[in-house]
Short mmCIF file of C-alpha atoms and ligand atoms in Angstrom, two decimals:
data_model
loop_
_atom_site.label_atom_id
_atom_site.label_comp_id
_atom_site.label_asym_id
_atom_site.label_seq_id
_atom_site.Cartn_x
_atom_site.Cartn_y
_atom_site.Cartn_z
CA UNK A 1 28.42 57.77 18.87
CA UNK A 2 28.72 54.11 19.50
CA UNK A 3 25.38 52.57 18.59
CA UNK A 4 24.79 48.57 20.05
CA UNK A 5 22.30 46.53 19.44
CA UNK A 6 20.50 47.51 22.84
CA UNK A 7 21.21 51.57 21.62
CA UNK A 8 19.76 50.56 18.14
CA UNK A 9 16.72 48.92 19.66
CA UNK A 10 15.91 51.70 21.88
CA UNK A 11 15.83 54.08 18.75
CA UNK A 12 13.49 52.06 17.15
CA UNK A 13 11.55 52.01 20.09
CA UNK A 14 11.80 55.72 19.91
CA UNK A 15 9.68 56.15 16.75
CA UNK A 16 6.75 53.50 17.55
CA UNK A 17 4.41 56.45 18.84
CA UNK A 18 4.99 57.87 15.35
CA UNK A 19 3.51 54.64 13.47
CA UNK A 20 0.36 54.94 11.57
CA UNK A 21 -1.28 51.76 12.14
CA UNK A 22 -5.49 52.64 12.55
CA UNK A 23 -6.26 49.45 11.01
CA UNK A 24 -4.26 46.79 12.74
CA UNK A 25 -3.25 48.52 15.94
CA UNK A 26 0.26 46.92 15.66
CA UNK A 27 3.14 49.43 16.03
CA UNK A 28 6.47 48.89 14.50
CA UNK A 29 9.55 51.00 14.85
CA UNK A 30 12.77 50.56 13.06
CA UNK A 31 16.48 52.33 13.11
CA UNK A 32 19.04 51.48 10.22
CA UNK A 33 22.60 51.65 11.28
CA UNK A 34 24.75 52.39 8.11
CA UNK A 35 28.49 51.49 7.71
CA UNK A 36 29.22 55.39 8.73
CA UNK A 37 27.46 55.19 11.66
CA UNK A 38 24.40 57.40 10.92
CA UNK A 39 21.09 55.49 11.89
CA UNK A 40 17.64 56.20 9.84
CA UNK A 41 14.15 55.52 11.66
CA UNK A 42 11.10 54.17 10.07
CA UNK A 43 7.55 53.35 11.21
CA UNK A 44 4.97 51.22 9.49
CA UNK A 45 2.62 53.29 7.39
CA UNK A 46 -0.41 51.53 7.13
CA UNK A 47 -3.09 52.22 4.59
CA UNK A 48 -7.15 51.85 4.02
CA UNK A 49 -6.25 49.70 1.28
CA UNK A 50 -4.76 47.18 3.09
CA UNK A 51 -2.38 46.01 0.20
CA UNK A 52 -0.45 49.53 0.00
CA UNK A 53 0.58 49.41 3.72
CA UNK A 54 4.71 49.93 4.35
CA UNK A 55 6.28 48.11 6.57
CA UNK A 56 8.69 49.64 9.51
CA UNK A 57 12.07 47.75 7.74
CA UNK A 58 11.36 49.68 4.64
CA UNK A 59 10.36 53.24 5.63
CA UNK A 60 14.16 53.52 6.83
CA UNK A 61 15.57 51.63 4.13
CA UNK A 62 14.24 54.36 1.69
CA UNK A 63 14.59 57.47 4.16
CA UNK A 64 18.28 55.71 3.95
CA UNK A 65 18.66 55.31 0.61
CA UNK A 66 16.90 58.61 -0.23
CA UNK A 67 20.03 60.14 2.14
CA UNK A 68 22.71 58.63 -0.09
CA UNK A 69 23.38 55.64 2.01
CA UNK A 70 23.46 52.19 0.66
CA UNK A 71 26.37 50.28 3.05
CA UNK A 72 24.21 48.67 6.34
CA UNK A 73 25.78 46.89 9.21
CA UNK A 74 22.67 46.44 11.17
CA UNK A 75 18.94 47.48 11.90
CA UNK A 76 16.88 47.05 14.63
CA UNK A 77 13.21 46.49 14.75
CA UNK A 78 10.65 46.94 17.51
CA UNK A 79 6.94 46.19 18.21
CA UNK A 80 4.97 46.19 21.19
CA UNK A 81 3.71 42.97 20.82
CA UNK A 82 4.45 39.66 22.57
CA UNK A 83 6.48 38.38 19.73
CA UNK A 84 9.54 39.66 18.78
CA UNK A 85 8.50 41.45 15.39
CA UNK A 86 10.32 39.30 12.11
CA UNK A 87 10.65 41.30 8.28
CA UNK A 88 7.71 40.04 6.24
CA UNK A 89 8.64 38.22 2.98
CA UNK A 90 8.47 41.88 1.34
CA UNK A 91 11.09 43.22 3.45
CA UNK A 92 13.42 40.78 3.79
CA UNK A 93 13.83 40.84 -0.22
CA UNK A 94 13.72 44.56 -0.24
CA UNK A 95 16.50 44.31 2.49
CA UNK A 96 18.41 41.88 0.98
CA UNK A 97 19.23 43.61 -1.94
CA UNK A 98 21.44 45.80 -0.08
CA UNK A 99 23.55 43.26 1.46
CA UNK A 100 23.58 40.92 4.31
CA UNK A 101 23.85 42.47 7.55
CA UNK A 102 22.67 41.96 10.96
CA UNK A 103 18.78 42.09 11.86
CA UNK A 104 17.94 42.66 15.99
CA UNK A 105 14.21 42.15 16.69
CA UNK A 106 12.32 43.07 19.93
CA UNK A 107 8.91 42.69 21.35
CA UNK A 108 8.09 44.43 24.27
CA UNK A 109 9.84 42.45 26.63
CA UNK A 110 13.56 43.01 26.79
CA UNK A 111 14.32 39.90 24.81
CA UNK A 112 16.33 40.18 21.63
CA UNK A 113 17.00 37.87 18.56
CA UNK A 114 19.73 38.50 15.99
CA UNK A 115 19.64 37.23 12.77
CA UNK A 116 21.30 37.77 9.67
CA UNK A 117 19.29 38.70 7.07
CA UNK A 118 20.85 35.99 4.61
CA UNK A 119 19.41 33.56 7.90
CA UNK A 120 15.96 34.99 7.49
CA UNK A 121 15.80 35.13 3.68
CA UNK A 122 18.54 32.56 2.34
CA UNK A 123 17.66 32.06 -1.36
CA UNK A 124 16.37 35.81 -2.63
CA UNK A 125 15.42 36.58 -5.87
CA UNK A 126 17.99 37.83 -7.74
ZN1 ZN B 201 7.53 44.05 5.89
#
């Protein structure tokens, strides 16, 4: 299958019923797209102590990684809020450790940014 970015951001639309987020109310989806082609979903994963909360970005990362796959071309990331939904500082590092590839973001309205992720995060730790 031929994923695009709109085909990307509709599968992390997919999963946003699926995220746990009691505390803030703010749903995240996201869907990895590997170099192969395969695509891993992630929601955010929120917690009652506030600090151990996972974000969207990284639920697929490691449902990714955890399948073997560490080559990304692309992931897409969806909220139903206003704003289209940008990695947190956390992510983007997290992220960036597996290369610099494309990031799509979209709020609920059909708008879409692209970044790269060495835009959003230029100097990581490393
Ligand atoms: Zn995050």
């Amino acid at each position: 299958m031929d994923i695009d970015d709109h085909k990307l951001i509709a599968l992390a639309r997919e999963v946003l019923p699926f995220a746990y987020a009691p505390y803030s109310g703010y749903k995240v989806g996201a869907a990895l797209l590997t170099a192969e082609g395969r695509v891993f979903q992630g929601v955010n994963v929120e917690n009652i102590s506030y600090g151990l909360t996972i974000c969207a970005e990284r639920s697929a990362l490691t449902a990714a990684v955890t399948a073997g796959c560490r080559l990304f071309s692309a992931l897409a990331i969806a909220s139903e809020g206003e704003k289209e939904p940008l990695p947190c500082g956390a992510c983007l590092q997290v992220l960036r450790e597996f290369g610099n590839f494309r990031v799509i973001v979209a709020g609920k309205q059909n708008k879409f940014l692209t970044f790269t992720l060495g835009e959003l995060l230029p100097h990581p730790f490393v």
